[in-house]
mmCIF file of C-alpha atoms and ligand atoms in Angstrom:
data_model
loop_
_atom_site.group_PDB
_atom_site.id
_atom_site.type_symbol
_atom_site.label_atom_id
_atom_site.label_comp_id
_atom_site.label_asym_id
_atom_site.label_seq_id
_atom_site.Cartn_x
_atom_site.Cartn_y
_atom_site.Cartn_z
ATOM 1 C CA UNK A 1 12.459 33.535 -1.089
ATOM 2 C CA UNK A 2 9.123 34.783 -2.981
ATOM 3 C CA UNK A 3 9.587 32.317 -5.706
ATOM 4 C CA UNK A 4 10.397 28.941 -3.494
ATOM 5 C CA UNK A 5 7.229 30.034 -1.615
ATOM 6 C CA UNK A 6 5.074 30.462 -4.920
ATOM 7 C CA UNK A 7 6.622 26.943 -5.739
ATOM 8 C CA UNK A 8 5.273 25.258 -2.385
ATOM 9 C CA UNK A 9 1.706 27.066 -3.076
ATOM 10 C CA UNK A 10 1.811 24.937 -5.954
ATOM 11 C CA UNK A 11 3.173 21.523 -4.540
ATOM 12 C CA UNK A 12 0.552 18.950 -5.480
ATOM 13 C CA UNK A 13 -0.126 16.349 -3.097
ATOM 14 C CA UNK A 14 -0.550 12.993 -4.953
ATOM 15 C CA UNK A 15 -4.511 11.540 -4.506
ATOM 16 C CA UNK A 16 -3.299 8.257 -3.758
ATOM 17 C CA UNK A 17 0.146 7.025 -2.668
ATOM 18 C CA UNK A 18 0.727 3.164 -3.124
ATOM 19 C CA UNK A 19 4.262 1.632 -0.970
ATOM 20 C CA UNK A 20 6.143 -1.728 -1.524
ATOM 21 C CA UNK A 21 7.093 -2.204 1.906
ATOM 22 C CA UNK A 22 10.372 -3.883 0.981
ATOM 23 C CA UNK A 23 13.768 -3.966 2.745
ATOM 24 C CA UNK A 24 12.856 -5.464 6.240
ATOM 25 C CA UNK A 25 15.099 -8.888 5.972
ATOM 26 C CA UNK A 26 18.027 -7.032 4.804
ATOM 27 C CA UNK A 27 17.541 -4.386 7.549
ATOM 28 C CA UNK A 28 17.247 -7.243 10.295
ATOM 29 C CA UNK A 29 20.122 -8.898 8.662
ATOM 30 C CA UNK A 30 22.481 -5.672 9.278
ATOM 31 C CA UNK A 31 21.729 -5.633 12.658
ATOM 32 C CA UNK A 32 22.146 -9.574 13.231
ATOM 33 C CA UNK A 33 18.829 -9.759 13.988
ATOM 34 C CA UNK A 34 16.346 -12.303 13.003
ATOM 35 C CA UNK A 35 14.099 -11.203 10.057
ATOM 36 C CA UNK A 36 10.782 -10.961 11.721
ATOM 37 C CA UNK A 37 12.550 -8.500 14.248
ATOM 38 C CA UNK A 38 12.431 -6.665 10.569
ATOM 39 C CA UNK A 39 9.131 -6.933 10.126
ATOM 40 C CA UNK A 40 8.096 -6.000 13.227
ATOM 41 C CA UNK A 41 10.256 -2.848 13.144
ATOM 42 C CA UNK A 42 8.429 -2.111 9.294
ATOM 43 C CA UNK A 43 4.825 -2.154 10.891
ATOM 44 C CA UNK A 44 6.186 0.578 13.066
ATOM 45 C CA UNK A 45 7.233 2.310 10.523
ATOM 46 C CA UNK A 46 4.009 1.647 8.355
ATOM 47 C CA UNK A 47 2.200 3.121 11.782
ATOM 48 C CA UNK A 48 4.525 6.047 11.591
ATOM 49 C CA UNK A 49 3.795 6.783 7.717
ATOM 50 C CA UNK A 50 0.139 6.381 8.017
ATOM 51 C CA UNK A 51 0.088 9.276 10.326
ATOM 52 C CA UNK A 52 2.125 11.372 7.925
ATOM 53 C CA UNK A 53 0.246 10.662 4.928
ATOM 54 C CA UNK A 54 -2.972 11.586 6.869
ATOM 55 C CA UNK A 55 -0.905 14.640 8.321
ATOM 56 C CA UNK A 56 -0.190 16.290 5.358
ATOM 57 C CA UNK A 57 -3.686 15.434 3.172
ATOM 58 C CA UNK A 58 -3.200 12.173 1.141
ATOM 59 C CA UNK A 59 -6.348 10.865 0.297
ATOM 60 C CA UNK A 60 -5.363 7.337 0.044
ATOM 61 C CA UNK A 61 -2.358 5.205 0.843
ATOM 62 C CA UNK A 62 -1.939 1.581 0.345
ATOM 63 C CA UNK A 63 0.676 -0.338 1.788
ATOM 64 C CA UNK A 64 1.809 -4.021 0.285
ATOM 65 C CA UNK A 65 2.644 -6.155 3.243
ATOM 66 C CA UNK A 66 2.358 -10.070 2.161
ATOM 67 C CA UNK A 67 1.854 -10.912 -1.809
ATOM 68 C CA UNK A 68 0.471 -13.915 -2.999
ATOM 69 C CA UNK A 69 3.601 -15.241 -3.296
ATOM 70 C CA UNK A 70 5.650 -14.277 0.079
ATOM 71 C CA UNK A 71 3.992 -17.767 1.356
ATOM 72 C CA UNK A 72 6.725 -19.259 -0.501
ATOM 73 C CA UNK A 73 8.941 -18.088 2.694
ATOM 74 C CA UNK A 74 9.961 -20.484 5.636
ATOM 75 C CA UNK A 75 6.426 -21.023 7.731
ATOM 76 C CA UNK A 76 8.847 -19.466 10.836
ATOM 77 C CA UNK A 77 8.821 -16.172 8.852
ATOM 78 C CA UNK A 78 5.028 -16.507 7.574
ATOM 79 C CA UNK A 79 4.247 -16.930 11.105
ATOM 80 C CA UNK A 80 5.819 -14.120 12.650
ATOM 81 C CA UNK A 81 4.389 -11.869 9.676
ATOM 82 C CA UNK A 82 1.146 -13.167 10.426
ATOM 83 C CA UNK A 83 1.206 -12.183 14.035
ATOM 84 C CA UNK A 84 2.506 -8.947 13.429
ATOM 85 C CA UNK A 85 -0.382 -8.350 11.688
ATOM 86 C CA UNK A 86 -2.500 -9.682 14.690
ATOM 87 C CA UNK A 87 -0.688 -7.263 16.848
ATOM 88 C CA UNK A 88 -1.086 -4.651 14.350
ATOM 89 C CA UNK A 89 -4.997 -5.165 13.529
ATOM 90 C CA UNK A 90 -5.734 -5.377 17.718
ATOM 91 C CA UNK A 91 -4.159 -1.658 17.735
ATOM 92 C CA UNK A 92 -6.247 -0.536 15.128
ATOM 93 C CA UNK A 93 -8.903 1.471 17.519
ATOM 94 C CA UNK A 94 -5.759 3.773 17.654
ATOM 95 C CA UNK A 95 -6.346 4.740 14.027
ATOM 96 C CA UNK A 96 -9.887 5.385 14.881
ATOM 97 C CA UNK A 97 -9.089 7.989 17.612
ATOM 98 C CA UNK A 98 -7.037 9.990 14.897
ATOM 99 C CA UNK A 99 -9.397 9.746 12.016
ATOM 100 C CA UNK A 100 -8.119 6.832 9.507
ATOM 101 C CA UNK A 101 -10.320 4.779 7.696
ATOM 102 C CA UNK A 102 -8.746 1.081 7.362
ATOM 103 C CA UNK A 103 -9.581 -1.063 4.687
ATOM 104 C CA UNK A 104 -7.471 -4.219 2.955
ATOM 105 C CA UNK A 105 -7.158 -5.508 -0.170
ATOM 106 C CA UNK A 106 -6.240 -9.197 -1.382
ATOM 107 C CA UNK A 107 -7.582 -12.773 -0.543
ATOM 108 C CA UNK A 108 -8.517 -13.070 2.937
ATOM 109 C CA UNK A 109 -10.369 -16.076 2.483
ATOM 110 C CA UNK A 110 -6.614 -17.906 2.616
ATOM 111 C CA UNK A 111 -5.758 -16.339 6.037
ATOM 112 C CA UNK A 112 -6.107 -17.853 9.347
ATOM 113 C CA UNK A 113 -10.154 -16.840 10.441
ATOM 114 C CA UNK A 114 -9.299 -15.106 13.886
ATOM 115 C CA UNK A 115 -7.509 -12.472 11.369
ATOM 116 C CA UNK A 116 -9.918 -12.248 8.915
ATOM 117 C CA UNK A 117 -12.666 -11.697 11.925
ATOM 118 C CA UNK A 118 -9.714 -8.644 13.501
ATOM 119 C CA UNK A 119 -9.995 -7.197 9.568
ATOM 120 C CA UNK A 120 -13.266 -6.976 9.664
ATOM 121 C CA UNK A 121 -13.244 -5.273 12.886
ATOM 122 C CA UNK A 122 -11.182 -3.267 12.543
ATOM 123 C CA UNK A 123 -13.193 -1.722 9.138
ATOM 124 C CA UNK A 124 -15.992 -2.083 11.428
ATOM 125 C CA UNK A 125 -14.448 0.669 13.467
ATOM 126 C CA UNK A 126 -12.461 2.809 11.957
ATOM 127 C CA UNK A 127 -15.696 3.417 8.891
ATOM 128 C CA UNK A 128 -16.642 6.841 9.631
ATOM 129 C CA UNK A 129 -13.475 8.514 9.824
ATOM 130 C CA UNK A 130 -12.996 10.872 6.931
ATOM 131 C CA UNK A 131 -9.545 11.737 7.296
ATOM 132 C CA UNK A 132 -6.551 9.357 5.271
ATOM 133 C CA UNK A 133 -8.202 5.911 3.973
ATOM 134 C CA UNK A 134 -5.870 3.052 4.330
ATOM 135 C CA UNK A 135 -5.316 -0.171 2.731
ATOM 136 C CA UNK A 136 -2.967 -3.211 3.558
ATOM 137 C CA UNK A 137 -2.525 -5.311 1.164
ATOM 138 C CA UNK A 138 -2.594 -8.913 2.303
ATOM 139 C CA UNK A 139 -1.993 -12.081 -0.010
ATOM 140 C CA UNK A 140 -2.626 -9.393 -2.435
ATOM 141 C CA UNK A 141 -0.979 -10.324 -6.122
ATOM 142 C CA UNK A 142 -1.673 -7.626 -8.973
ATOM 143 C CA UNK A 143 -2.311 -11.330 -11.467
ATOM 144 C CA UNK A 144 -4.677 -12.843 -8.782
ATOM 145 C CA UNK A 145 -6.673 -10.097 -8.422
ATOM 146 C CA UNK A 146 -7.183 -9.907 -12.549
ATOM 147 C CA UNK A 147 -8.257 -13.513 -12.136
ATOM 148 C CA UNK A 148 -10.497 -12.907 -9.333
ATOM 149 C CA UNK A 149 -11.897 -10.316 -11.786
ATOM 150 C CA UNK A 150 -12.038 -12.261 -14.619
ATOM 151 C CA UNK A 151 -13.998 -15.026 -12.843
ATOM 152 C CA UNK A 152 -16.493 -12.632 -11.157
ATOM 153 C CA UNK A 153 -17.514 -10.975 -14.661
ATOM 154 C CA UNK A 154 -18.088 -14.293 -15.907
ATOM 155 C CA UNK A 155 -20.158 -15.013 -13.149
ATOM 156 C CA UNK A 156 -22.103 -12.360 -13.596
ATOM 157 C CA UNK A 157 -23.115 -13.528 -16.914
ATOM 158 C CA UNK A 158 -22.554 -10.373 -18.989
ATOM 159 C CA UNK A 159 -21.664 -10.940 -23.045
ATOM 160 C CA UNK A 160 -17.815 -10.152 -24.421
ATOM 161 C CA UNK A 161 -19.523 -6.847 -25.796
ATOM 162 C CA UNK A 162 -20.044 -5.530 -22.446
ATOM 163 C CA UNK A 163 -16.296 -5.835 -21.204
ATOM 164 C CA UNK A 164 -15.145 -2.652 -20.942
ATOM 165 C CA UNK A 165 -11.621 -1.157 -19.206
ATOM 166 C CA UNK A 166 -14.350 0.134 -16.513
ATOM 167 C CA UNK A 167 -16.355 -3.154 -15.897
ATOM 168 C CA UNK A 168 -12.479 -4.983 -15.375
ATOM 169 C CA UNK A 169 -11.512 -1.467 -12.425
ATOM 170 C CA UNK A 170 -15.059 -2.371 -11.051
ATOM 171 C CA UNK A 171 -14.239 -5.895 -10.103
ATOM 172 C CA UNK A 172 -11.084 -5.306 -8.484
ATOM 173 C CA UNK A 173 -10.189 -4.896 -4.953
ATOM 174 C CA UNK A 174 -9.380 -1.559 -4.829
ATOM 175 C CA UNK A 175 -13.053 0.302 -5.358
ATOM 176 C CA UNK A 176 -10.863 3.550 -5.047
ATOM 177 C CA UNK A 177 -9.194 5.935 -7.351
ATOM 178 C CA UNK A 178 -5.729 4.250 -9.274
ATOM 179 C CA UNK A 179 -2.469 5.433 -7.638
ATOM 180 C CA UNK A 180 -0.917 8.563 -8.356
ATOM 181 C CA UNK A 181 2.772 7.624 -6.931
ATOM 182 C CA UNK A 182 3.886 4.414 -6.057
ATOM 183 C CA UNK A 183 7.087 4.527 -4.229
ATOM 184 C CA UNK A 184 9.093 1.360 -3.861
ATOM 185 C CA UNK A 185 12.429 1.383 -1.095
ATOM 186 C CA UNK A 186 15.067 -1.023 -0.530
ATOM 187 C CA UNK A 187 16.948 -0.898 -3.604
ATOM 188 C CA UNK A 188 15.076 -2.635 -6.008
ATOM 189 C CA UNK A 189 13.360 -1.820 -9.281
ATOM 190 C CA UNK A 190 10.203 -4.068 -9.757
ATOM 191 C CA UNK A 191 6.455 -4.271 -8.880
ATOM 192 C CA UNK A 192 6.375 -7.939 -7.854
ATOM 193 C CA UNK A 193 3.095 -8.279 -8.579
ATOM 194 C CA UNK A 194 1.663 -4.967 -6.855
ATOM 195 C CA UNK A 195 -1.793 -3.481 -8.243
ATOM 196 C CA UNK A 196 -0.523 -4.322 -11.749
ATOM 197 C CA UNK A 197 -3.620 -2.976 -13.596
ATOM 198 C CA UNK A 198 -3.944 -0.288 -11.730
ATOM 199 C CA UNK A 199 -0.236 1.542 -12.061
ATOM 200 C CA UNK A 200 -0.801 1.736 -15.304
ATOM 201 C CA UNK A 201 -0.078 5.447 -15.324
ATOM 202 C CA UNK A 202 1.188 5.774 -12.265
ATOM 203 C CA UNK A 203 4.274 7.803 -11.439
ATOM 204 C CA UNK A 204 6.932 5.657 -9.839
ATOM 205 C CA UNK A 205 9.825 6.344 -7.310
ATOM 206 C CA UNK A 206 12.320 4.048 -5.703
ATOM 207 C CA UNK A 207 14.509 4.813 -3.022
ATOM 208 C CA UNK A 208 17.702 2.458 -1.500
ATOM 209 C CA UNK A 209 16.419 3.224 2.311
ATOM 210 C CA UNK A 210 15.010 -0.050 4.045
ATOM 211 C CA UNK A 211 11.979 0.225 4.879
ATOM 212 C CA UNK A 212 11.581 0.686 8.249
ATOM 213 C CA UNK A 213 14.371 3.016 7.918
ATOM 214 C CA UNK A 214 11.592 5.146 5.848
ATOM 215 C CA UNK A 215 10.559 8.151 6.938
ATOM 216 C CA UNK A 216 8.407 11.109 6.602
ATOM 217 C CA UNK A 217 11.671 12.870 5.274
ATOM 218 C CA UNK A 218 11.359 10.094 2.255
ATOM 219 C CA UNK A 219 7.525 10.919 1.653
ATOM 220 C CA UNK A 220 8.617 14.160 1.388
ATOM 221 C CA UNK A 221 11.256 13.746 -1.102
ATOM 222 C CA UNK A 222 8.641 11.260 -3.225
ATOM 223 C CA UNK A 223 6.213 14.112 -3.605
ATOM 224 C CA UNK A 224 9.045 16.485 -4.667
ATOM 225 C CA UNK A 225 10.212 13.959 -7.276
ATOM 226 C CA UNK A 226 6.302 13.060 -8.401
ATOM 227 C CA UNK A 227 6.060 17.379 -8.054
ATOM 228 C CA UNK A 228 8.728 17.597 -11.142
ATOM 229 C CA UNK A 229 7.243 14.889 -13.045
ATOM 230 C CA UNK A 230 4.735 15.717 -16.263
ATOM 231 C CA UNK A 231 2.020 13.419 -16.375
ATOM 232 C CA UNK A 232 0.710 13.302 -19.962
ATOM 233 C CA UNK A 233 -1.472 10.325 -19.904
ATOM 234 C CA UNK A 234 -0.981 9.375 -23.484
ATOM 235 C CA UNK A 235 -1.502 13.199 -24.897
ATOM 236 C CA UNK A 236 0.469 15.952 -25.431
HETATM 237 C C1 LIG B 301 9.232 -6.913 2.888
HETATM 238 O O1 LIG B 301 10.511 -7.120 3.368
HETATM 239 C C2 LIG B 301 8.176 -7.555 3.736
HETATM 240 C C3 LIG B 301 7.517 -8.720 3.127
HETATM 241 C C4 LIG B 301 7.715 -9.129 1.922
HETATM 242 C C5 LIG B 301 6.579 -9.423 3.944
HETATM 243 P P1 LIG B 301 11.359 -8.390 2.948
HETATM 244 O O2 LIG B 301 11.141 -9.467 3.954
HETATM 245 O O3 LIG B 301 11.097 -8.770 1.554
HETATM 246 O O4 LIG B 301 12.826 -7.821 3.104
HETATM 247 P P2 LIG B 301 14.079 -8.176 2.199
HETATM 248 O O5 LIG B 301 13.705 -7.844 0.801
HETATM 249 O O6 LIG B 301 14.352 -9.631 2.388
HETATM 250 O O7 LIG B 301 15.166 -7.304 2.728
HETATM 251 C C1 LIG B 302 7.225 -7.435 -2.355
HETATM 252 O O1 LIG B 302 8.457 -7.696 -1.773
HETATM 253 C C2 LIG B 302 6.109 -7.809 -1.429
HETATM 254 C C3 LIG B 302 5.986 -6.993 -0.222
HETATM 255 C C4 LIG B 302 6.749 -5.998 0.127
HETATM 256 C C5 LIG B 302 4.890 -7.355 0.642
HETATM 257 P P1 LIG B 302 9.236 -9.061 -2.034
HETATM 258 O O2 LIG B 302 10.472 -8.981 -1.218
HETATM 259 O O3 LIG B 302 8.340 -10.209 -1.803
HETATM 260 O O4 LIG B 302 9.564 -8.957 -3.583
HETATM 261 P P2 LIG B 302 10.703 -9.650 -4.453
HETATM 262 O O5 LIG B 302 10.656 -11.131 -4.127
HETATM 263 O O6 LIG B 302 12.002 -9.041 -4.059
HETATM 264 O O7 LIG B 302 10.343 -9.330 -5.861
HETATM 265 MG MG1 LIG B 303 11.950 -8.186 -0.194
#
């Protein structure tokens, strides 16, 4: 009994906690339900994890919900993710009330204006709260951003000597520490493009619940795995 409690004493919660929100056709599919009855059951969920992560004292957590290339899906399916996200973005004064910051990262210059006027609202708002920071990422790819970089740096006219590791982090979306855990659900065992430069030293985790069968009870069992884990950062 003394020592488990010593152990939780010690339990580290990770700084930042990145999530693939993956799993939401198949989920849909086992019910016989159209896919974007998936998707609209995984921004619950996302609602539902938010409020965990800021329950328990992560610092940041930043949830992939459309990559750069999910517009390869039918336009049916990009539309209904698309107005989930309206939906989702109108409720964000909610987030306000209980202290989350909201933020997004990706290329919002591609969506649909009323949206990108709702994201920008909705940082409006929610940019004094101190408590969990959020980020969606939308038409976020890990490559596009490194481009987007790239191009930037150029821009800015600085010589090949001055290209350091640090100028490249500067340039990126994410003007935030890299994350600690990324946790991927629904079976499978690949990034697809998520914050590519930034996981790399990040401790992963992959679960086979869909995701908006993910729960708290999963988070939980994440930051017991990333707990166990030795994070040596290339020393010894
Ligand atoms: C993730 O769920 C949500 C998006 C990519 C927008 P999927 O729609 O990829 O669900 P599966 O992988 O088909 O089950
Ligand atoms: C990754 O899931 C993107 C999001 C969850 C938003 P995908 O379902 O698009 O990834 P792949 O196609 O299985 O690699
Ligand atoms: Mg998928």
């Amino acid at each position: 009994m003394f020592f488990k409690k010593k152990t939780d004493e010690k339990r580290v919660i990770p700084t930042h906690i990145a999530v693939i929100m993956d799993g939401n056709g198949r989920w849909a599919k086992k019910r016989g339900l159209p896919r974007n009855a998936g998707h609209a059951a995984g921004s619950k969920t996302f609602k539902e994890i938010a409020r965990y992560c800021n329950k328990i004292g992560v610092k940041y957590l930043t949830a992939y919900a459309f990559s750069t290339e999910n517009w390869k899906r039918p336009e049916s399916e990009v539309q209904g993710i698309m107005n989930i996200l309206r939906d989702y973005l109108k409720d964000s004064k909610n987030y306000v009330k209980e202290n989350i910051k909201l933020g997004f990262i990706g290329d919002r210059t591609a969506l649909d204006s009323d949206i990108q006027e709702l994201m920008r609202q909705a940082e409006e708002d929610s940019k004094n709260a101190t408590g969990l920071k959020c980020y969606l990422a939308i038409n976020y790819g890990g490559r596009d951003e490194i481009v987007h970089a790239v191009k930037n740096i150029i821009n800015s006219g600085v010589s090949a000597d001055e290209v350091t590791d640090k100028l490249i982090s500067d340039n990126l979306y994410t003007d935030y520490p890299d994350p600690d855990l990324i946790i991927r659900p629904s079976g499978e065992l690949r990034l697809s493009n998520y914050l590519v430069w930034q996981s790399a030293y990040s401790e992963f985790w992959f679960s086979d619940v869909l995701w908006p069968d993910f729960s708290g009870k999963d988070i939980e069992k994440a930051i017991d795995a990333y707990n166990k884990r030795e994070r040596r950062f290339g020393g010894v």
